[in-house]
């Protein structure tokens, strides 16, 4: 009995699947080695620029003696802070976020199925002391709005 020639179908299918797996692994490696550090550095730069813009207005609001003006100032700049949360942490009280006074900003508020992450667990991108008449009144802190990888905000 004569042997039939073997089909190349399984050989070609196996090689194509192997190439797909290797390219997927290469993409994952590139994301972690190249994209993640770039996104982190850009976020840190944006956070520092944001702090440099917001801090003088907070100093003016605190110097006027109206701490109730802080949330509207933070809310105005929060719109520009994509992927970040602005918080003022006074030396003698709870953190003040862009919402109503005394409210701690949390990720995923109102969203179904999302775990709420406490502010303390969110990574800090930048912080700066806010001074009033040469005395430190607190710190302006910029947190990343999600824990974990920096590029995950676009997923």
PDB file of C-alpha atoms in Angstrom:
ATOM      1  CA  UNK A   1       0.000   0.000   0.000  1.00  0.00           C
ATOM      2  CA  UNK A   2       1.357   3.352  -1.003  1.00  0.00           C
ATOM      3  CA  UNK A   3       1.642   6.142   1.551  1.00  0.00           C
ATOM      4  CA  UNK A   4      -0.202   9.334   0.750  1.00  0.00           C
ATOM      5  CA  UNK A   5       1.737  12.536   0.862  1.00  0.00           C
ATOM      6  CA  UNK A   6       1.188  14.439   4.103  1.00  0.00           C
ATOM      7  CA  UNK A   7      -0.856  17.610   3.970  1.00  0.00           C
ATOM      8  CA  UNK A   8       0.850  20.917   4.698  1.00  0.00           C
ATOM      9  CA  UNK A   9      -2.341  22.245   6.296  1.00  0.00           C
ATOM     10  CA  UNK A  10      -1.396  21.455   9.912  1.00  0.00           C
ATOM     11  CA  UNK A  11       2.193  22.586   9.449  1.00  0.00           C
ATOM     12  CA  UNK A  12       1.101  25.944   8.056  1.00  0.00           C
ATOM     13  CA  UNK A  13      -1.664  26.345  10.637  1.00  0.00           C
ATOM     14  CA  UNK A  14       0.768  25.628  13.468  1.00  0.00           C
ATOM     15  CA  UNK A  15       3.328  28.083  12.158  1.00  0.00           C
ATOM     16  CA  UNK A  16       0.699  30.833  11.739  1.00  0.00           C
ATOM     17  CA  UNK A  17      -0.611  30.286  15.280  1.00  0.00           C
ATOM     18  CA  UNK A  18       2.988  30.328  16.577  1.00  0.00           C
ATOM     19  CA  UNK A  19       3.682  33.635  14.833  1.00  0.00           C
ATOM     20  CA  UNK A  20       0.467  35.133  16.246  1.00  0.00           C
ATOM     21  CA  UNK A  21       1.415  34.094  19.769  1.00  0.00           C
ATOM     22  CA  UNK A  22       4.939  35.497  19.404  1.00  0.00           C
ATOM     23  CA  UNK A  23       3.695  38.844  18.039  1.00  0.00           C
ATOM     24  CA  UNK A  24       1.157  39.116  20.865  1.00  0.00           C
ATOM     25  CA  UNK A  25       3.901  38.526  23.430  1.00  0.00           C
ATOM     26  CA  UNK A  26       6.082  41.097  21.661  1.00  0.00           C
ATOM     27  CA  UNK A  27       3.261  43.667  21.808  1.00  0.00           C
ATOM     28  CA  UNK A  28       2.782  43.062  25.524  1.00  0.00           C
ATOM     29  CA  UNK A  29       6.514  43.446  26.110  1.00  0.00           C
ATOM     30  CA  UNK A  30       6.606  46.711  24.144  1.00  0.00           C
ATOM     31  CA  UNK A  31       3.689  48.110  26.157  1.00  0.00           C
ATOM     32  CA  UNK A  32       5.399  47.399  29.474  1.00  0.00           C
ATOM     33  CA  UNK A  33       8.913  48.391  28.436  1.00  0.00           C
ATOM     34  CA  UNK A  34       8.218  51.383  26.178  1.00  0.00           C
ATOM     35  CA  UNK A  35       4.683  52.751  26.516  1.00  0.00           C
ATOM     36  CA  UNK A  36       4.256  52.558  30.302  1.00  0.00           C
ATOM     37  CA  UNK A  37       7.356  54.681  31.170  1.00  0.00           C
ATOM     38  CA  UNK A  38       6.401  57.250  28.531  1.00  0.00           C
ATOM     39  CA  UNK A  39       2.850  57.559  29.870  1.00  0.00           C
ATOM     40  CA  UNK A  40       4.085  57.816  33.470  1.00  0.00           C
ATOM     41  CA  UNK A  41       6.537  60.597  32.618  1.00  0.00           C
ATOM     42  CA  UNK A  42       3.907  62.516  30.632  1.00  0.00           C
ATOM     43  CA  UNK A  43       1.414  62.207  33.491  1.00  0.00           C
ATOM     44  CA  UNK A  44       4.014  63.425  35.985  1.00  0.00           C
ATOM     45  CA  UNK A  45       4.845  66.396  33.742  1.00  0.00           C
ATOM     46  CA  UNK A  46       1.158  67.255  33.326  1.00  0.00           C
ATOM     47  CA  UNK A  47       0.649  66.953  37.097  1.00  0.00           C
ATOM     48  CA  UNK A  48       3.529  69.345  37.816  1.00  0.00           C
ATOM     49  CA  UNK A  49       2.208  71.838  35.259  1.00  0.00           C
ATOM     50  CA  UNK A  50      -1.253  71.577  36.793  1.00  0.00           C
ATOM     51  CA  UNK A  51       0.089  72.171  40.305  1.00  0.00           C
ATOM     52  CA  UNK A  52       2.075  75.174  39.109  1.00  0.00           C
ATOM     53  CA  UNK A  53      -1.163  76.630  37.687  1.00  0.00           C
ATOM     54  CA  UNK A  54      -3.508  75.795  40.583  1.00  0.00           C
ATOM     55  CA  UNK A  55      -1.279  76.545  43.602  1.00  0.00           C
ATOM     56  CA  UNK A  56      -1.251  80.369  43.181  1.00  0.00           C
ATOM     57  CA  UNK A  57      -5.058  80.470  43.001  1.00  0.00           C
ATOM     58  CA  UNK A  58      -5.341  78.323  46.125  1.00  0.00           C
ATOM     59  CA  UNK A  59      -2.908  80.627  47.922  1.00  0.00           C
ATOM     60  CA  UNK A  60      -5.094  83.622  46.999  1.00  0.00           C
ATOM     61  CA  UNK A  61      -8.267  81.805  48.133  1.00  0.00           C
ATOM     62  CA  UNK A  62      -6.671  80.860  51.455  1.00  0.00           C
ATOM     63  CA  UNK A  63      -5.206  84.343  51.985  1.00  0.00           C
ATOM     64  CA  UNK A  64      -8.686  85.856  51.589  1.00  0.00           C
ATOM     65  CA  UNK A  65      -9.836  83.704  54.492  1.00  0.00           C
ATOM     66  CA  UNK A  66     -12.529  81.876  52.503  1.00  0.00           C
ATOM     67  CA  UNK A  67     -11.696  78.159  52.459  1.00  0.00           C
ATOM     68  CA  UNK A  68     -15.113  77.575  50.861  1.00  0.00           C
ATOM     69  CA  UNK A  69     -13.631  78.929  47.629  1.00  0.00           C
ATOM     70  CA  UNK A  70     -11.223  75.997  47.380  1.00  0.00           C
ATOM     71  CA  UNK A  71     -13.638  73.376  45.936  1.00  0.00           C
ATOM     72  CA  UNK A  72     -14.776  75.604  43.033  1.00  0.00           C
ATOM     73  CA  UNK A  73     -11.148  76.394  42.172  1.00  0.00           C
ATOM     74  CA  UNK A  74     -10.262  72.694  42.280  1.00  0.00           C
ATOM     75  CA  UNK A  75     -13.379  71.800  40.260  1.00  0.00           C
ATOM     76  CA  UNK A  76     -12.471  74.303  37.544  1.00  0.00           C
ATOM     77  CA  UNK A  77      -9.046  72.741  37.098  1.00  0.00           C
ATOM     78  CA  UNK A  78     -10.299  69.170  37.587  1.00  0.00           C
ATOM     79  CA  UNK A  79     -11.846  69.411  34.125  1.00  0.00           C
ATOM     80  CA  UNK A  80      -8.337  69.820  32.700  1.00  0.00           C
ATOM     81  CA  UNK A  81      -6.905  66.991  34.786  1.00  0.00           C
ATOM     82  CA  UNK A  82      -7.772  64.005  32.621  1.00  0.00           C
ATOM     83  CA  UNK A  83      -6.847  60.831  34.464  1.00  0.00           C
ATOM     84  CA  UNK A  84      -5.903  62.748  37.628  1.00  0.00           C
ATOM     85  CA  UNK A  85      -7.567  63.914  40.848  1.00  0.00           C
ATOM     86  CA  UNK A  86      -6.697  67.263  42.454  1.00  0.00           C
ATOM     87  CA  UNK A  87      -6.828  67.368  46.250  1.00  0.00           C
ATOM     88  CA  UNK A  88      -5.841  70.021  48.792  1.00  0.00           C
ATOM     89  CA  UNK A  89      -4.687  68.478  52.069  1.00  0.00           C
ATOM     90  CA  UNK A  90      -4.758  71.104  54.836  1.00  0.00           C
ATOM     91  CA  UNK A  91      -2.549  70.623  57.873  1.00  0.00           C
ATOM     92  CA  UNK A  92      -5.536  70.595  60.211  1.00  0.00           C
ATOM     93  CA  UNK A  93      -8.400  68.818  58.496  1.00  0.00           C
ATOM     94  CA  UNK A  94      -9.633  66.300  55.971  1.00  0.00           C
ATOM     95  CA  UNK A  95      -8.603  66.519  52.301  1.00  0.00           C
ATOM     96  CA  UNK A  96     -10.608  68.931  50.168  1.00  0.00           C
ATOM     97  CA  UNK A  97     -11.425  67.757  46.670  1.00  0.00           C
ATOM     98  CA  UNK A  98     -13.203  69.374  43.747  1.00  0.00           C
ATOM     99  CA  UNK A  99     -16.612  68.386  45.173  1.00  0.00           C
ATOM    100  CA  UNK A 100     -18.448  69.771  48.195  1.00  0.00           C
ATOM    101  CA  UNK A 101     -16.306  70.537  51.288  1.00  0.00           C
ATOM    102  CA  UNK A 102     -15.481  67.555  53.461  1.00  0.00           C
ATOM    103  CA  UNK A 103     -16.122  65.074  50.661  1.00  0.00           C
ATOM    104  CA  UNK A 104     -13.299  62.700  49.892  1.00  0.00           C
ATOM    105  CA  UNK A 105     -12.966  62.223  46.140  1.00  0.00           C
ATOM    106  CA  UNK A 106     -13.207  58.599  45.078  1.00  0.00           C
ATOM    107  CA  UNK A 107     -12.819  56.850  41.777  1.00  0.00           C
ATOM    108  CA  UNK A 108     -15.889  55.271  40.234  1.00  0.00           C
ATOM    109  CA  UNK A 109     -18.522  57.158  42.174  1.00  0.00           C
ATOM    110  CA  UNK A 110     -21.941  56.429  40.796  1.00  0.00           C
ATOM    111  CA  UNK A 111     -20.625  53.767  38.433  1.00  0.00           C
ATOM    112  CA  UNK A 112     -22.041  50.283  38.708  1.00  0.00           C
ATOM    113  CA  UNK A 113     -19.695  47.373  39.122  1.00  0.00           C
ATOM    114  CA  UNK A 114     -16.622  49.488  39.879  1.00  0.00           C
ATOM    115  CA  UNK A 115     -14.734  49.096  43.114  1.00  0.00           C
ATOM    116  CA  UNK A 116     -14.299  52.362  44.951  1.00  0.00           C
ATOM    117  CA  UNK A 117     -10.668  53.021  45.646  1.00  0.00           C
ATOM    118  CA  UNK A 118      -9.772  55.089  48.722  1.00  0.00           C
ATOM    119  CA  UNK A 119      -7.753  58.194  47.998  1.00  0.00           C
ATOM    120  CA  UNK A 120      -4.821  56.866  50.027  1.00  0.00           C
ATOM    121  CA  UNK A 121      -4.437  53.916  47.638  1.00  0.00           C
ATOM    122  CA  UNK A 122      -4.192  56.042  44.503  1.00  0.00           C
ATOM    123  CA  UNK A 123      -0.655  56.788  43.292  1.00  0.00           C
ATOM    124  CA  UNK A 124       0.609  60.340  43.876  1.00  0.00           C
ATOM    125  CA  UNK A 125       1.903  62.006  40.722  1.00  0.00           C
ATOM    126  CA  UNK A 126       2.984  65.325  42.244  1.00  0.00           C
ATOM    127  CA  UNK A 127       2.633  67.403  45.395  1.00  0.00           C
ATOM    128  CA  UNK A 128       3.479  70.963  46.403  1.00  0.00           C
ATOM    129  CA  UNK A 129       3.220  72.973  49.598  1.00  0.00           C
ATOM    130  CA  UNK A 130       0.702  75.817  49.546  1.00  0.00           C
ATOM    131  CA  UNK A 131       1.858  78.790  51.600  1.00  0.00           C
ATOM    132  CA  UNK A 132      -0.110  81.699  52.990  1.00  0.00           C
ATOM    133  CA  UNK A 133       2.005  84.626  54.194  1.00  0.00           C
ATOM    134  CA  UNK A 134       5.096  82.402  54.317  1.00  0.00           C
ATOM    135  CA  UNK A 135       3.405  79.713  56.430  1.00  0.00           C
ATOM    136  CA  UNK A 136       2.559  76.313  54.950  1.00  0.00           C
ATOM    137  CA  UNK A 137      -1.225  75.866  55.021  1.00  0.00           C
ATOM    138  CA  UNK A 138      -1.275  72.439  53.411  1.00  0.00           C
ATOM    139  CA  UNK A 139      -0.334  70.540  50.304  1.00  0.00           C
ATOM    140  CA  UNK A 140      -1.808  70.406  46.836  1.00  0.00           C
ATOM    141  CA  UNK A 141      -1.636  66.773  45.711  1.00  0.00           C
ATOM    142  CA  UNK A 142      -2.329  65.267  42.303  1.00  0.00           C
ATOM    143  CA  UNK A 143      -3.307  61.596  42.359  1.00  0.00           C
ATOM    144  CA  UNK A 144      -3.693  59.297  39.386  1.00  0.00           C
ATOM    145  CA  UNK A 145      -7.394  58.523  39.086  1.00  0.00           C
ATOM    146  CA  UNK A 146      -6.798  54.767  38.834  1.00  0.00           C
ATOM    147  CA  UNK A 147      -4.406  52.458  40.591  1.00  0.00           C
ATOM    148  CA  UNK A 148      -2.201  50.155  38.549  1.00  0.00           C
ATOM    149  CA  UNK A 149      -0.749  50.825  35.147  1.00  0.00           C
ATOM    150  CA  UNK A 150      -0.656  54.382  33.865  1.00  0.00           C
ATOM    151  CA  UNK A 151      -1.983  53.534  30.407  1.00  0.00           C
ATOM    152  CA  UNK A 152      -5.009  51.702  31.875  1.00  0.00           C
ATOM    153  CA  UNK A 153      -7.012  54.964  31.907  1.00  0.00           C
ATOM    154  CA  UNK A 154      -7.568  54.531  28.167  1.00  0.00           C
ATOM    155  CA  UNK A 155      -8.702  50.891  28.380  1.00  0.00           C
TER     156      UNK A 155
END
